[in-house]
PDB file of C-alpha atoms and ligand atoms in Angstrom:
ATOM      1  CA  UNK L   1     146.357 202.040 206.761  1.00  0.00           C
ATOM      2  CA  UNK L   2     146.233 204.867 204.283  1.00  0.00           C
ATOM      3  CA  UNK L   3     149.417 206.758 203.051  1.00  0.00           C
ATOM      4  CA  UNK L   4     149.650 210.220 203.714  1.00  0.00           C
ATOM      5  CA  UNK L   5     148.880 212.226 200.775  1.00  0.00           C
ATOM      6  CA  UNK L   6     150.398 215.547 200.082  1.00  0.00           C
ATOM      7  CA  UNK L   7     148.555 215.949 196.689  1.00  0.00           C
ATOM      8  CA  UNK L   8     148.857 218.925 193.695  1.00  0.00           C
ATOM      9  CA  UNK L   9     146.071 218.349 190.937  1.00  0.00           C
ATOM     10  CA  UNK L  10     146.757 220.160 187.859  1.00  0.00           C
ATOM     11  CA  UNK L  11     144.167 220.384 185.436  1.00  0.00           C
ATOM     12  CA  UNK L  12     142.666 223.395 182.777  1.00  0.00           C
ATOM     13  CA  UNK L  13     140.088 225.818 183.345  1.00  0.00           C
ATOM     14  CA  UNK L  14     137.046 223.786 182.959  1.00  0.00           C
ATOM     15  CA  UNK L  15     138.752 220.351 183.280  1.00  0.00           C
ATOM     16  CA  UNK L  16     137.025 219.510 186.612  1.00  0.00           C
ATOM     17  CA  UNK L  17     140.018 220.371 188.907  1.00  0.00           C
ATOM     18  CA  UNK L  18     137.929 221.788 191.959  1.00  0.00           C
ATOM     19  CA  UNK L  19     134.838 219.523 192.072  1.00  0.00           C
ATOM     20  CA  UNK L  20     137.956 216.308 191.994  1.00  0.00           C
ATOM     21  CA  UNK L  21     139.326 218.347 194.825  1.00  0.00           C
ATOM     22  CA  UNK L  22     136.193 218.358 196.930  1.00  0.00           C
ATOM     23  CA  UNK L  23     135.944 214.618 196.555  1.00  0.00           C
ATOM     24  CA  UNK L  24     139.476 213.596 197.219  1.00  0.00           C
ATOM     25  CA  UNK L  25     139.073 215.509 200.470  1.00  0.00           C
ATOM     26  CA  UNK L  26     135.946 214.252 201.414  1.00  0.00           C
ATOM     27  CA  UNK L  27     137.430 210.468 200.833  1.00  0.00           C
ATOM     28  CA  UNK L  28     140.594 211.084 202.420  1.00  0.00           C
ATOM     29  CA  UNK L  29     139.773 213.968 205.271  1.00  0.00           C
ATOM     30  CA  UNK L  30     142.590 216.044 204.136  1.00  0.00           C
ATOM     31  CA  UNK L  31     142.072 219.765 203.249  1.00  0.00           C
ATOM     32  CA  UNK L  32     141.574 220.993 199.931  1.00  0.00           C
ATOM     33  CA  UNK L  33     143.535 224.440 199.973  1.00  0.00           C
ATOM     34  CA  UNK L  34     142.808 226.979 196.894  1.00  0.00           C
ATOM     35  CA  UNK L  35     145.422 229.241 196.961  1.00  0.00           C
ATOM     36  CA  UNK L  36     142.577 232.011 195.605  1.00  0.00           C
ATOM     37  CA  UNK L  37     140.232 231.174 199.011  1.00  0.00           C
ATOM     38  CA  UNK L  38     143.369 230.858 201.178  1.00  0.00           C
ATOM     39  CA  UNK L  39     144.484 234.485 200.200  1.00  0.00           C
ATOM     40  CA  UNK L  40     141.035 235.922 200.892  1.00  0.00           C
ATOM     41  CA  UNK L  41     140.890 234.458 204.185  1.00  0.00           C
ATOM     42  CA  UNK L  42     144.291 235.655 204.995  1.00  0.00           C
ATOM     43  CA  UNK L  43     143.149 238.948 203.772  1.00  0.00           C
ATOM     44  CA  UNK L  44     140.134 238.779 206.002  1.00  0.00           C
ATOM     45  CA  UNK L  45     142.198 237.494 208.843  1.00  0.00           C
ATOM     46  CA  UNK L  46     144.408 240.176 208.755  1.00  0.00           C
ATOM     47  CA  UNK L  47     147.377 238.258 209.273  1.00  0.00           C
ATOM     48  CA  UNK L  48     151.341 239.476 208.287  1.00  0.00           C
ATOM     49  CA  UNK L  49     151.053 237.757 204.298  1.00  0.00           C
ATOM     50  CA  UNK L  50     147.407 238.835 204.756  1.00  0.00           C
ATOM     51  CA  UNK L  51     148.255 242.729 205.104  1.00  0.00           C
ATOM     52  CA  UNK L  52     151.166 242.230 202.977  1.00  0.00           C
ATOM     53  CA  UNK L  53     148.474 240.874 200.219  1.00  0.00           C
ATOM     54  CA  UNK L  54     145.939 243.536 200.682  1.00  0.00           C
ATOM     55  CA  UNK L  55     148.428 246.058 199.910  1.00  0.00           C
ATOM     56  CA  UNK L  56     148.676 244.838 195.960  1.00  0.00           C
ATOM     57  CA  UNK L  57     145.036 243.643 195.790  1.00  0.00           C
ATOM     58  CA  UNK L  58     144.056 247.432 196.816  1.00  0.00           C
ATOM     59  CA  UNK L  59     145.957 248.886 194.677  1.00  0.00           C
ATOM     60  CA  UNK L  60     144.532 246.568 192.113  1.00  0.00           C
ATOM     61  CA  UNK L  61     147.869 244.620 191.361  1.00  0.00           C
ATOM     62  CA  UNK L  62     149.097 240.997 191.140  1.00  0.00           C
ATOM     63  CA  UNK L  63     150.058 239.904 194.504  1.00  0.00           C
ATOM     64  CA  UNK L  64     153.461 238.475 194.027  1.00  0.00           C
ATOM     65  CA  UNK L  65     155.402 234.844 194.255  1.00  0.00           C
ATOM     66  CA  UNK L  66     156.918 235.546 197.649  1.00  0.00           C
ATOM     67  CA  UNK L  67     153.690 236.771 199.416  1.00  0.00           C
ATOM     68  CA  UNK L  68     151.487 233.978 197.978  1.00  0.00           C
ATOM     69  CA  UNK L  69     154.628 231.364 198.746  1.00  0.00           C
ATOM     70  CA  UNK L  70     154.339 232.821 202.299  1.00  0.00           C
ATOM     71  CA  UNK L  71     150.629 232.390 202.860  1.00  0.00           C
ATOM     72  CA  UNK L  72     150.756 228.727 201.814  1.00  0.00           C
ATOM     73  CA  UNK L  73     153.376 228.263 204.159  1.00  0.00           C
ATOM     74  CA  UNK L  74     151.308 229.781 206.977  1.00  0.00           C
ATOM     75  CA  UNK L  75     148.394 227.612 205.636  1.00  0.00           C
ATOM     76  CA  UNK L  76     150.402 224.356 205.367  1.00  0.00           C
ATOM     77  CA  UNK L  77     151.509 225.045 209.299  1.00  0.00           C
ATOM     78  CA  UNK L  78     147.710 224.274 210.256  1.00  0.00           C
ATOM     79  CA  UNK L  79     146.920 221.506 212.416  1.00  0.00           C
ATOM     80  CA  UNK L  80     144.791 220.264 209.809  1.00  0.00           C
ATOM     81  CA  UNK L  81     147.401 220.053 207.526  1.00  0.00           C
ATOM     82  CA  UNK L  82     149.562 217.131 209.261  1.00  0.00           C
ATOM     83  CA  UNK L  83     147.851 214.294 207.858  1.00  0.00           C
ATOM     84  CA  UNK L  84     148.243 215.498 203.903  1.00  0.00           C
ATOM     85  CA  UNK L  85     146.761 217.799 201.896  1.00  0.00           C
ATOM     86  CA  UNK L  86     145.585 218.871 198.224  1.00  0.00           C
ATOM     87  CA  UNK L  87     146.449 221.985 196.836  1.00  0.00           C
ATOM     88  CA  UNK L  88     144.819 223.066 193.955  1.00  0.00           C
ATOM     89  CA  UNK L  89     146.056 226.128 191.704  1.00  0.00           C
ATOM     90  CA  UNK L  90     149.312 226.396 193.180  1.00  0.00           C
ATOM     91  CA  UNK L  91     152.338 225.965 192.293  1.00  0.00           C
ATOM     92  CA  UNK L  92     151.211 227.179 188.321  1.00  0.00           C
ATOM     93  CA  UNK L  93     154.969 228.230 187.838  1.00  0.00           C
ATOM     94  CA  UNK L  94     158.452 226.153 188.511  1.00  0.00           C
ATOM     95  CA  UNK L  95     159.999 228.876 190.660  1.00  0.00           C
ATOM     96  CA  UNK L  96     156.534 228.437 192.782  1.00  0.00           C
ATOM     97  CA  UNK L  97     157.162 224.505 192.895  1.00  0.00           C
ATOM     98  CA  UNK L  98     161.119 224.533 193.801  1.00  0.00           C
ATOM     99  CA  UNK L  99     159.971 227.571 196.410  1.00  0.00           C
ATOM    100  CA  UNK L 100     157.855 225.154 197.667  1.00  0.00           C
ATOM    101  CA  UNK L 101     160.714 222.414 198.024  1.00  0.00           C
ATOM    102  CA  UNK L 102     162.959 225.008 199.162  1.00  0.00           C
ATOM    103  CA  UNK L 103     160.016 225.121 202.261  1.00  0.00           C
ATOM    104  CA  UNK L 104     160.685 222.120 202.972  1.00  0.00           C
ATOM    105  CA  UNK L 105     157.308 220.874 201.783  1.00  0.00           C
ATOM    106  CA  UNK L 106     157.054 217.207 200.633  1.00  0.00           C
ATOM    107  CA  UNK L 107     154.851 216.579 197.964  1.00  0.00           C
ATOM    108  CA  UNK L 108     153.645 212.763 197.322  1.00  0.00           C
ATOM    109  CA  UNK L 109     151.933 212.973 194.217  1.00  0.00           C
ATOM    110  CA  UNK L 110     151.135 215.110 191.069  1.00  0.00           C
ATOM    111  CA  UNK L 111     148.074 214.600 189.197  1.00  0.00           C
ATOM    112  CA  UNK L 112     147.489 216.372 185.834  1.00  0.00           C
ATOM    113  CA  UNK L 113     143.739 215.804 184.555  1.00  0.00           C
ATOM    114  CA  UNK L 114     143.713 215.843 180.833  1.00  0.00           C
ATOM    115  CA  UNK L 115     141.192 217.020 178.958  1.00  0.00           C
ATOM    116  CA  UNK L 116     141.763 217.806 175.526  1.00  0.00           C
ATOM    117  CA  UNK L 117     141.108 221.649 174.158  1.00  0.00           C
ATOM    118  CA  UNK L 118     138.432 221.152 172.084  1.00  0.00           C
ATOM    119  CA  UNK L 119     136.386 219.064 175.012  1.00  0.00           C
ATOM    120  CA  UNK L 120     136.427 221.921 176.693  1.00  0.00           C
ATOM    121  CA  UNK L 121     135.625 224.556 174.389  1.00  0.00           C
ATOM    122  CA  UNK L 122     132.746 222.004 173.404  1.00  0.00           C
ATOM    123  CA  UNK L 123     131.991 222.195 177.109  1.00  0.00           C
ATOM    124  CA  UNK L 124     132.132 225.814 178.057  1.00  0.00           C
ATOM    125  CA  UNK L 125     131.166 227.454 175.165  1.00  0.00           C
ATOM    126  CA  UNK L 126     127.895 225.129 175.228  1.00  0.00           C
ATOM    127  CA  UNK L 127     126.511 226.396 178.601  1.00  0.00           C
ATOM    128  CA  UNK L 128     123.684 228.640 178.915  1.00  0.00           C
ATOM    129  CA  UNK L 129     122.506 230.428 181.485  1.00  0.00           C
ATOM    130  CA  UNK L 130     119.624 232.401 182.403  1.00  0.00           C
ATOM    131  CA  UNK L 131     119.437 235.941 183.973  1.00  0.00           C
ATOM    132  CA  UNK L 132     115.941 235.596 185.420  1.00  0.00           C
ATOM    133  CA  UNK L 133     115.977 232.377 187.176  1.00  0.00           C
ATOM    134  CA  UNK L 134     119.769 231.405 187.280  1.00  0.00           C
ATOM    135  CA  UNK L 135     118.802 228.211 185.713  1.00  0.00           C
ATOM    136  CA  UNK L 136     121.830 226.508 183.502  1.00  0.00           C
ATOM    137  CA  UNK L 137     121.951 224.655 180.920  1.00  0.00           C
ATOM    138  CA  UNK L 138     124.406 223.273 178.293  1.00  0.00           C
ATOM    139  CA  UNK L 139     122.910 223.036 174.591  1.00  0.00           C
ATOM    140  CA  UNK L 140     124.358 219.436 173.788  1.00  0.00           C
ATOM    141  CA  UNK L 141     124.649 217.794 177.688  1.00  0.00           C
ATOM    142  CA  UNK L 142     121.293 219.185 179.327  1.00  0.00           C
ATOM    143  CA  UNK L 143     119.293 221.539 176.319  1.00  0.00           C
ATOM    144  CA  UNK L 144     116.471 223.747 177.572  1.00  0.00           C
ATOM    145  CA  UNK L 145     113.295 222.051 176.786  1.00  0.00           C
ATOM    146  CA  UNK L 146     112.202 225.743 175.051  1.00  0.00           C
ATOM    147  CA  UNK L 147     115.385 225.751 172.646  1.00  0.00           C
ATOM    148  CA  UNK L 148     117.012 229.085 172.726  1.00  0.00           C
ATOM    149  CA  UNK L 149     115.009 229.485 175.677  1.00  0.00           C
ATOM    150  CA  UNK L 150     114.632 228.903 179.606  1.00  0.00           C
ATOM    151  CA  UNK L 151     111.888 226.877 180.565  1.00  0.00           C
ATOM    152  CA  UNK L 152     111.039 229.992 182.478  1.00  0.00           C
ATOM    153  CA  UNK L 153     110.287 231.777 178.789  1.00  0.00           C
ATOM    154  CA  UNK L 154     113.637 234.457 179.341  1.00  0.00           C
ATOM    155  CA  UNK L 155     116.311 234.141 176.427  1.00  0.00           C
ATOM    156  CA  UNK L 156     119.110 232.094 177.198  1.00  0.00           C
ATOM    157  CA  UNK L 157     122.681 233.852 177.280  1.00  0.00           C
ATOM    158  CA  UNK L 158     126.347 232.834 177.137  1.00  0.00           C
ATOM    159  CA  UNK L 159     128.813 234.109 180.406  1.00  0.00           C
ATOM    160  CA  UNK L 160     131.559 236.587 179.436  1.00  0.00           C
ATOM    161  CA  UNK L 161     134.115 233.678 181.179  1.00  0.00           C
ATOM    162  CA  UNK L 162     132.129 230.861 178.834  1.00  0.00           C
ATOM    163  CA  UNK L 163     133.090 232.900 175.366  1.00  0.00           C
ATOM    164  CA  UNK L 164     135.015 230.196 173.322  1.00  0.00           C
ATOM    165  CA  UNK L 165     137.790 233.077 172.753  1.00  0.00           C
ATOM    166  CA  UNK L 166     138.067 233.528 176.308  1.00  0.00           C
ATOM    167  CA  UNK L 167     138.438 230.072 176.670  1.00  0.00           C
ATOM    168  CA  UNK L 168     140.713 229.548 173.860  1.00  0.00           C
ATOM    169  CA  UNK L 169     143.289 232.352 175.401  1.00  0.00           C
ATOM    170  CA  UNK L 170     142.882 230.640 178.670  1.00  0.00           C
ATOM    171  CA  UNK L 171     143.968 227.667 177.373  1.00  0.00           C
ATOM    172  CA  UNK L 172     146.890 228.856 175.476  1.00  0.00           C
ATOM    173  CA  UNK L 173     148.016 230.903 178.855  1.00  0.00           C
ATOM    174  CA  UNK L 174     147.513 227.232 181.085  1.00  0.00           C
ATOM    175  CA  UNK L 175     149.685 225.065 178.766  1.00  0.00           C
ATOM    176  CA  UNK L 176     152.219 227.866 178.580  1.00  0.00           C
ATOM    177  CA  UNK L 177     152.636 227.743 182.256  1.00  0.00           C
ATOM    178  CA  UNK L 178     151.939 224.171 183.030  1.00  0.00           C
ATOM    179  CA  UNK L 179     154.222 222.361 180.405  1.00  0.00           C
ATOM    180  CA  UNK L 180     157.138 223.079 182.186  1.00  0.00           C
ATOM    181  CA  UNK L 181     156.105 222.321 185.453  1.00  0.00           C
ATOM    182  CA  UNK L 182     154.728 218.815 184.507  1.00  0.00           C
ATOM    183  CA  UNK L 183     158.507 218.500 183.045  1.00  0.00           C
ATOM    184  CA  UNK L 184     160.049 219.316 186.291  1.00  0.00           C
ATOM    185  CA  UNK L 185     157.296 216.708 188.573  1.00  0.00           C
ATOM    186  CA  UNK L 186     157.823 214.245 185.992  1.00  0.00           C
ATOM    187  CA  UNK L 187     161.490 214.253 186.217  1.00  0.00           C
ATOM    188  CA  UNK L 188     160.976 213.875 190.151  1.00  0.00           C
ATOM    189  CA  UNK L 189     158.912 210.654 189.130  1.00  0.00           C
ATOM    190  CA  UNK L 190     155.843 212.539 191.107  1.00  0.00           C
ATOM    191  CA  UNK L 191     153.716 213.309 187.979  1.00  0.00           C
ATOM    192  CA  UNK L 192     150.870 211.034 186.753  1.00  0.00           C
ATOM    193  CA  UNK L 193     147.910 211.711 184.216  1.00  0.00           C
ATOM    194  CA  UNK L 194     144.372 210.960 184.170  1.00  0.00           C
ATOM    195  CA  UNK L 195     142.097 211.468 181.254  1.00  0.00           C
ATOM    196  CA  UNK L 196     138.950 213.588 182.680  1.00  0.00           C
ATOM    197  CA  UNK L 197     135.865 211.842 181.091  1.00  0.00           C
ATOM    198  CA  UNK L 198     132.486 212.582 180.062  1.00  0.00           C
ATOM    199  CA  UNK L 199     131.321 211.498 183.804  1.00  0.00           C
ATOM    200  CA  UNK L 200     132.267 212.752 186.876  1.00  0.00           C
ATOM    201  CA  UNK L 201     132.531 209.796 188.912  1.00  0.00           C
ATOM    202  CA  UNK L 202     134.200 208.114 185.884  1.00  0.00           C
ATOM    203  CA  UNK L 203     137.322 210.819 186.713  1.00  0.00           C
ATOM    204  CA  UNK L 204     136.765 210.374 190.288  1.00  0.00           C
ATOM    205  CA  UNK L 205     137.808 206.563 189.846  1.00  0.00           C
ATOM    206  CA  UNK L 206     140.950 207.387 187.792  1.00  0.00           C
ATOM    207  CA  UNK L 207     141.698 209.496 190.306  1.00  0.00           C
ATOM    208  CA  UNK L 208     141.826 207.236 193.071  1.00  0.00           C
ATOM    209  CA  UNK L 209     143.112 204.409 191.449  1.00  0.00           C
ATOM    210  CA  UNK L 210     146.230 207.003 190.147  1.00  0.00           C
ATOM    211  CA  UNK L 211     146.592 207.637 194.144  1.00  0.00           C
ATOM    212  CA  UNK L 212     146.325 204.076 195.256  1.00  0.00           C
ATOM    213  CA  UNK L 213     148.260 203.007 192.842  1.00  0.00           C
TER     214      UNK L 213
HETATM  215 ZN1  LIG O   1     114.891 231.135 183.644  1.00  0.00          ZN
END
């Protein structure tokens, strides 16, 4: 019989984090809850952290600790949620993780995916995409057979998100928060790592094997 699995995945912008997410919950039927989705839906549903959300997003500010705290609480009380979970961008602080124990919420396992900076960087600031067709394309992994441009014949261009200084301060701003809050799973003997490699199902296999382990 499987364990039940109350998972957090940590991981940098462009590490993989989501797409491990999907497949964890496919394997395991568990929902994969991103606290970014969940607060749009409770925006959408119009419930009490919902309203309570709107009312910063509107008025174009942060929403704050307690109100995102509250609607993963009103998430984790799902019926869906019983048999484990995986929730992916929350906690990113230690006052959101002990909030989180202070809920009463048991976690069963941390897992950070690793991928060095300059991986990334390599990664993002290699894609291409194209405004005409949408196709993408990353100049070392999966080149454009016309160079510089898409096989369509439209000149290739870099995303805003995929600049390699927007990157870099994204990175710097992820192990800034994230240090200290694989310090404080770690000391609760809930953290474990797992190097992302070049292939996805390479990671996916870590991943597992870190769970079943
Ligand atoms: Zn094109």
């Amino acid at each position: 019989m499987k364990r039940e699995i109350k998972l957090i995945l940590l991981g940098a912008p462009g590490a993989g984090k989501g797409t491990q997410a999907e497949i964890i919950s496919k394997k395991y039927s568990i929902p994969a809850i991103s606290t970014g989705a969940i607060i749009r839906a409770a925006i959408k549903n119009g419930t009490e952290m919902g309203l309570a959300a709107k009312a910063y997003t509107d008025s174009g500010a942060l929403v704050p600790d307690s109100v995102v705290i509250g609607i993963i609480k009103e998430r984790l009380a799902e019926p869906d949620c019983e048999r484990g979970f995986i929730l992916d961008g929350f906690p990113r602080t230690v006052p959101q993780a002990s909030a989180l124990d202070e809920m009463g919420v048991e976690i069963t396992d941390v897992i950070s995916i690793e991928v060095a900076d300059e991986k990334i960087l390599e990664r993002m600031s290699g894609r291409r995409v194209c405004k005409n067709c949408g196709a993408t394309y990353h100049v070392k992994y999966n080149p454009s057979p016309l160079g510089d441009k898409c096989a369509c014949g439209e000149e290739l261009t870099v995303r805003a998100d995929d600049d390699p200084e927007v990157v870099k301060s994204r990175l710097v701003t992820y192990h800034e928060m994230t240090e200290p809050l694989k310090d404080y799973y770690a000391s609760k003997g809930k953290l474990k790592t797992v190097e992302g490699q070049e292939k996805l199902e390479d990671t996916t296999a870590l991943v597992s094997a870190a769970l079943e382990a």
